[in-house]
Amino acid sequence: MNELSRRRVLGATTALAGATVLGGLGSAPATAADRAATPAGSGKATAWTKARSANGWKILDEATSYGIEGSGRSVRLADGDAATILLHVARRFHYEIDQLRAGDVRGHRTSRQVEQPYESNYLSGTAIDIREPSYPLGARAGFYPQELVVIRDVLAELDGVVAWGGDFPVPKESHFEIALKPGHPKVKNIARKITAWNTGPGNEGAGATDAFDAARQKHARTFARRTAA
């Protein structure tokens, strides 16, 4: 077992031993029976008629297709900061949770039928879902504890610029969205930071992050508690 694998096992063990209720950390993924017993979405899709999505971004008729580095996959997103940030999320999922396969990631879409207001953020290209069939609307506890460590680390790293559907009252654990309005200083700052990682020597950012580092885990737990308040 190499050092990174050892850290992952130790990190998972730590997460299990000191689990927090946030995001179901400490729970094994839900079985089919669990999901059947979990209320799903309302099942009543309604048409989103506004010119902007729930997070305040402009609805797009079309969006650019971006490659997700290292995965061979692509996703349609709003140009600029939103794409930079959401591609980082997808890359970290690919590198640290599981390799992305064909059809795993969806971004911009044009159908205005939504079951939850936050699903309107797909219309503006400012949200992605990763493996929606595995983590559908209304279901919780889809991720293993060690996978949740990575998700919590990503959210803390992005300092509230990205929100995870697993934290919503009606959850959708496949869903990640830009949580702030366009032009917000934090959006610009995080996008610049990611761009610097991407163009730097390669010792920071997606593919070079250890979410199981003790200091990072402590920061992620503190961030999760603060934002859940």
Tab-separated table of C-alpha atoms in Angstrom:
chain	number	residue	atom	x	y	z
A	1	MET	CA	0.000	0.000	0.000
A	2	ASN	CA	1.512	3.347	-1.012
A	3	GLU	CA	1.546	6.411	1.207
A	4	LEU	CA	-1.469	8.084	-0.401
A	5	SER	CA	-3.527	4.887	-0.127
A	6	ARG	CA	-2.510	4.563	3.515
A	7	ARG	CA	-3.615	8.127	4.169
A	8	ARG	CA	-6.947	7.489	2.470
A	9	VAL	CA	-7.610	4.440	4.642
A	10	LEU	CA	-6.577	6.317	7.781
A	11	GLY	CA	-8.671	9.304	6.752
A	12	ALA	CA	-11.704	7.127	6.134
A	13	THR	CA	-11.227	5.455	9.508
A	14	THR	CA	-10.967	8.847	11.192
A	15	ALA	CA	-14.102	10.034	9.433
A	16	LEU	CA	-15.992	6.955	10.562
A	17	ALA	CA	-14.794	7.252	14.132
A	18	GLY	CA	-15.583	10.951	14.495
A	19	ALA	CA	-18.388	11.275	12.007
A	20	THR	CA	-20.477	14.397	11.748
A	21	VAL	CA	-24.130	14.368	10.782
A	22	LEU	CA	-23.465	16.876	8.003
A	23	GLY	CA	-24.111	15.266	4.647
A	24	GLY	CA	-24.574	11.866	6.262
A	25	LEU	CA	-20.839	11.498	6.998
A	26	GLY	CA	-20.362	8.157	8.700
A	27	SER	CA	-23.089	6.378	6.748
A	28	ALA	CA	-22.607	3.758	4.077
A	29	PRO	CA	-24.183	4.465	0.695
A	30	ALA	CA	-27.903	3.912	0.587
A	31	THR	CA	-29.178	0.629	-0.755
A	32	ALA	CA	-31.961	0.397	-3.320
A	33	ALA	CA	-34.371	-0.273	-0.455
A	34	ASP	CA	-33.113	2.807	1.398
A	35	ARG	CA	-33.664	4.979	-1.646
A	36	ALA	CA	-37.118	3.543	-2.199
A	37	ALA	CA	-37.985	4.537	1.363
A	38	THR	CA	-36.588	8.054	0.934
A	39	PRO	CA	-39.024	10.653	-0.412
A	40	ALA	CA	-37.888	11.721	-3.847
A	41	GLY	CA	-38.676	15.001	-5.517
A	42	SER	CA	-42.217	16.191	-5.750
A	43	GLY	CA	-42.562	14.411	-9.085
A	44	LYS	CA	-44.300	17.551	-10.321
A	45	ALA	CA	-42.012	19.423	-12.670
A	46	THR	CA	-42.911	23.022	-13.347
A	47	ALA	CA	-41.652	25.391	-16.028
A	48	TRP	CA	-39.019	27.909	-14.939
A	49	THR	CA	-40.192	31.156	-16.549
A	50	LYS	CA	-37.650	33.658	-15.205
A	51	ALA	CA	-34.827	35.183	-17.235
A	52	ARG	CA	-32.318	34.201	-14.557
A	53	SER	CA	-31.740	30.980	-12.691
A	54	ALA	CA	-32.244	30.667	-8.939
A	55	ASN	CA	-28.644	31.693	-8.237
A	56	GLY	CA	-29.035	34.920	-10.232
A	57	TRP	CA	-27.210	33.969	-13.437
A	58	LYS	CA	-28.647	34.646	-16.903
A	59	ILE	CA	-30.451	31.772	-18.644
A	60	LEU	CA	-28.521	30.651	-21.732
A	61	ASP	CA	-29.892	29.350	-25.013
A	62	GLU	CA	-26.650	27.450	-25.546
A	63	ALA	CA	-23.371	26.879	-23.722
A	64	THR	CA	-19.806	25.967	-24.573
A	65	SER	CA	-18.618	22.376	-24.251
A	66	TYR	CA	-15.526	22.094	-22.047
A	67	GLY	CA	-13.248	19.097	-21.629
A	68	ILE	CA	-12.799	17.800	-18.087
A	69	GLU	CA	-9.039	17.446	-17.734
A	70	GLY	CA	-7.753	13.901	-17.385
A	71	SER	CA	-11.132	12.252	-17.904
A	72	GLY	CA	-11.813	12.353	-21.643
A	73	ARG	CA	-15.291	13.692	-20.790
A	74	SER	CA	-16.890	17.054	-21.477
A	75	VAL	CA	-19.668	19.219	-20.088
A	76	ARG	CA	-21.509	22.337	-21.283
A	77	LEU	CA	-21.097	25.345	-19.001
A	78	ALA	CA	-21.366	29.119	-18.873
A	79	ASP	CA	-18.145	30.702	-20.083
A	80	GLY	CA	-15.729	32.331	-17.693
A	81	ASP	CA	-15.499	31.935	-13.938
A	82	ALA	CA	-18.391	29.478	-13.640
A	83	ALA	CA	-16.753	27.054	-16.060
A	84	THR	CA	-13.367	27.358	-14.346
A	85	ILE	CA	-14.851	26.543	-10.948
A	86	LEU	CA	-17.214	23.736	-11.939
A	87	LEU	CA	-14.566	22.035	-14.063
A	88	HIS	CA	-12.364	22.007	-10.965
A	89	VAL	CA	-15.144	20.251	-9.038
A	90	ALA	CA	-15.557	17.653	-11.779
A	91	ARG	CA	-11.795	17.055	-11.979
A	92	ARG	CA	-11.507	16.496	-8.255
A	93	PHE	CA	-14.409	14.031	-8.403
A	94	HIS	CA	-12.635	12.196	-11.220
A	95	TYR	CA	-9.240	12.123	-9.525
A	96	GLU	CA	-10.310	11.529	-5.926
A	97	ILE	CA	-13.719	9.821	-5.847
A	98	ASP	CA	-14.139	7.782	-9.016
A	99	GLN	CA	-13.217	7.998	-12.676
A	100	LEU	CA	-15.856	9.685	-14.786
A	101	ARG	CA	-17.471	7.581	-17.476
A	102	ALA	CA	-19.476	8.531	-20.551
A	103	GLY	CA	-22.678	10.324	-19.594
A	104	ASP	CA	-21.665	10.856	-15.951
A	105	VAL	CA	-21.575	14.660	-16.017
A	106	ARG	CA	-24.291	17.002	-17.253
A	107	GLY	CA	-24.291	20.767	-17.172
A	108	HIS	CA	-26.261	23.235	-19.246
A	109	ARG	CA	-29.607	22.137	-20.600
A	110	THR	CA	-32.486	23.929	-22.266
A	111	SER	CA	-35.540	22.179	-20.856
A	112	ARG	CA	-37.114	24.554	-18.365
A	113	GLN	CA	-38.917	21.788	-16.487
A	114	VAL	CA	-37.615	21.663	-12.907
A	115	GLU	CA	-38.767	19.950	-9.731
A	116	GLN	CA	-36.711	22.162	-7.414
A	117	PRO	CA	-35.798	25.827	-7.986
A	118	TYR	CA	-32.074	25.068	-7.731
A	119	GLU	CA	-32.371	22.833	-10.810
A	120	SER	CA	-32.922	26.041	-12.808
A	121	ASN	CA	-29.197	26.657	-12.390
A	122	TYR	CA	-28.557	24.100	-15.129
A	123	LEU	CA	-30.320	26.502	-17.495
A	124	SER	CA	-27.654	29.145	-16.890
A	125	GLY	CA	-24.788	26.654	-17.171
A	126	THR	CA	-23.812	27.306	-13.554
A	127	ALA	CA	-24.503	23.849	-12.124
A	128	ILE	CA	-23.508	20.286	-12.888
A	129	ASP	CA	-24.795	16.933	-11.832
A	130	ILE	CA	-22.492	13.942	-11.589
A	131	ARG	CA	-24.128	10.511	-11.895
A	132	GLU	CA	-27.652	11.730	-11.280
A	133	PRO	CA	-29.132	8.194	-11.586
A	134	SER	CA	-26.926	7.097	-8.680
A	135	TYR	CA	-27.613	10.189	-6.565
A	136	PRO	CA	-31.145	11.261	-7.541
A	137	LEU	CA	-33.321	14.079	-6.324
A	138	GLY	CA	-34.671	13.362	-2.840
A	139	ALA	CA	-32.186	10.631	-1.845
A	140	ARG	CA	-29.513	10.888	0.837
A	141	ALA	CA	-26.550	8.807	2.018
A	142	GLY	CA	-25.290	7.921	-1.441
A	143	PHE	CA	-21.586	8.409	-0.728
A	144	TYR	CA	-19.128	6.473	1.421
A	145	PRO	CA	-17.541	8.396	4.333
A	146	GLN	CA	-14.170	8.664	2.567
A	147	GLU	CA	-15.929	10.100	-0.494
A	148	LEU	CA	-17.690	12.659	1.685
A	149	VAL	CA	-14.294	13.709	3.060
A	150	VAL	CA	-13.364	14.723	-0.486
A	151	ILE	CA	-16.659	16.531	-1.091
A	152	ARG	CA	-16.332	18.465	2.169
A	153	ASP	CA	-12.749	19.367	1.286
A	154	VAL	CA	-13.821	20.675	-2.126
A	155	LEU	CA	-16.565	22.825	-0.588
A	156	ALA	CA	-14.195	24.265	2.022
A	157	GLU	CA	-11.483	24.863	-0.574
A	158	LEU	CA	-13.937	26.861	-2.696
A	159	ASP	CA	-15.019	28.917	0.341
A	160	GLY	CA	-18.771	28.842	-0.225
A	161	VAL	CA	-18.643	29.670	-3.923
A	162	VAL	CA	-19.979	26.184	-4.696
A	163	ALA	CA	-22.915	24.577	-2.908
A	164	TRP	CA	-23.627	20.846	-2.832
A	165	GLY	CA	-27.124	19.468	-3.324
A	166	GLY	CA	-26.576	16.991	-0.514
A	167	ASP	CA	-26.918	19.896	1.931
A	168	PHE	CA	-30.259	21.106	0.584
A	169	PRO	CA	-33.611	20.459	2.339
A	170	VAL	CA	-34.674	18.436	-0.704
A	171	PRO	CA	-31.327	16.855	-1.481
A	172	LYS	CA	-29.684	15.956	-4.744
A	173	GLU	CA	-26.235	14.603	-4.005
A	174	SER	CA	-25.218	14.623	-7.662
A	175	HIS	CA	-25.700	18.401	-7.819
A	176	PHE	CA	-23.007	21.088	-7.504
A	177	GLU	CA	-23.773	24.734	-8.266
A	178	ILE	CA	-22.304	28.198	-8.201
A	179	ALA	CA	-23.884	29.558	-5.044
A	180	LEU	CA	-23.197	33.272	-5.525
A	181	LYS	CA	-24.403	35.840	-8.035
A	182	PRO	CA	-22.345	36.770	-11.122
A	183	GLY	CA	-19.679	39.345	-10.396
A	184	HIS	CA	-19.400	38.422	-6.713
A	185	PRO	CA	-15.789	39.033	-5.577
A	186	LYS	CA	-15.465	35.531	-4.116
A	187	VAL	CA	-16.409	33.965	-7.461
A	188	LYS	CA	-13.701	35.942	-9.222
A	189	ASN	CA	-11.105	35.268	-6.525
A	190	ILE	CA	-11.686	31.507	-6.484
A	191	ALA	CA	-11.634	31.330	-10.282
A	192	ARG	CA	-8.314	33.197	-10.328
A	193	LYS	CA	-6.900	30.850	-7.706
A	194	ILE	CA	-7.919	27.769	-9.715
A	195	THR	CA	-6.451	29.269	-12.888
A	196	ALA	CA	-3.160	29.824	-11.054
A	197	TRP	CA	-3.171	26.186	-9.924
A	198	ASN	CA	-3.892	25.020	-13.466
A	199	THR	CA	-1.078	27.057	-14.976
A	200	GLY	CA	1.379	26.544	-12.125
A	201	PRO	CA	3.952	23.811	-11.505
A	202	GLY	CA	1.289	21.192	-10.749
A	203	ASN	CA	1.752	20.900	-6.999
A	204	GLU	CA	-1.626	22.471	-6.183
A	205	GLY	CA	-5.201	21.992	-7.319
A	206	ALA	CA	-7.042	18.990	-8.758
A	207	GLY	CA	-4.839	15.924	-8.877
A	208	ALA	CA	-2.369	17.314	-6.337
A	209	THR	CA	-4.598	17.617	-3.273
A	210	ASP	CA	-4.717	15.312	-0.264
A	211	ALA	CA	-8.185	15.735	1.231
A	212	PHE	CA	-7.142	13.392	4.061
A	213	ASP	CA	-4.427	15.677	5.365
A	214	ALA	CA	-5.273	16.326	9.025
A	215	ALA	CA	-5.163	20.103	8.681
A	216	ARG	CA	-7.407	20.047	5.608
A	217	GLN	CA	-9.919	17.773	7.340
A	218	LYS	CA	-10.023	20.077	10.354
A	219	HIS	CA	-10.595	23.078	8.093
A	220	ALA	CA	-13.342	21.248	6.173
A	221	ARG	CA	-15.145	20.268	9.382
A	222	THR	CA	-14.948	23.827	10.702
A	223	PHE	CA	-16.217	25.215	7.401
A	224	ALA	CA	-19.113	22.733	7.303
A	225	ARG	CA	-20.191	23.601	10.842
A	226	ARG	CA	-19.982	27.325	10.160
A	227	THR	CA	-21.973	27.198	6.941
A	228	ALA	CA	-24.597	24.840	8.391
A	229	ALA	CA	-25.384	27.289	11.177
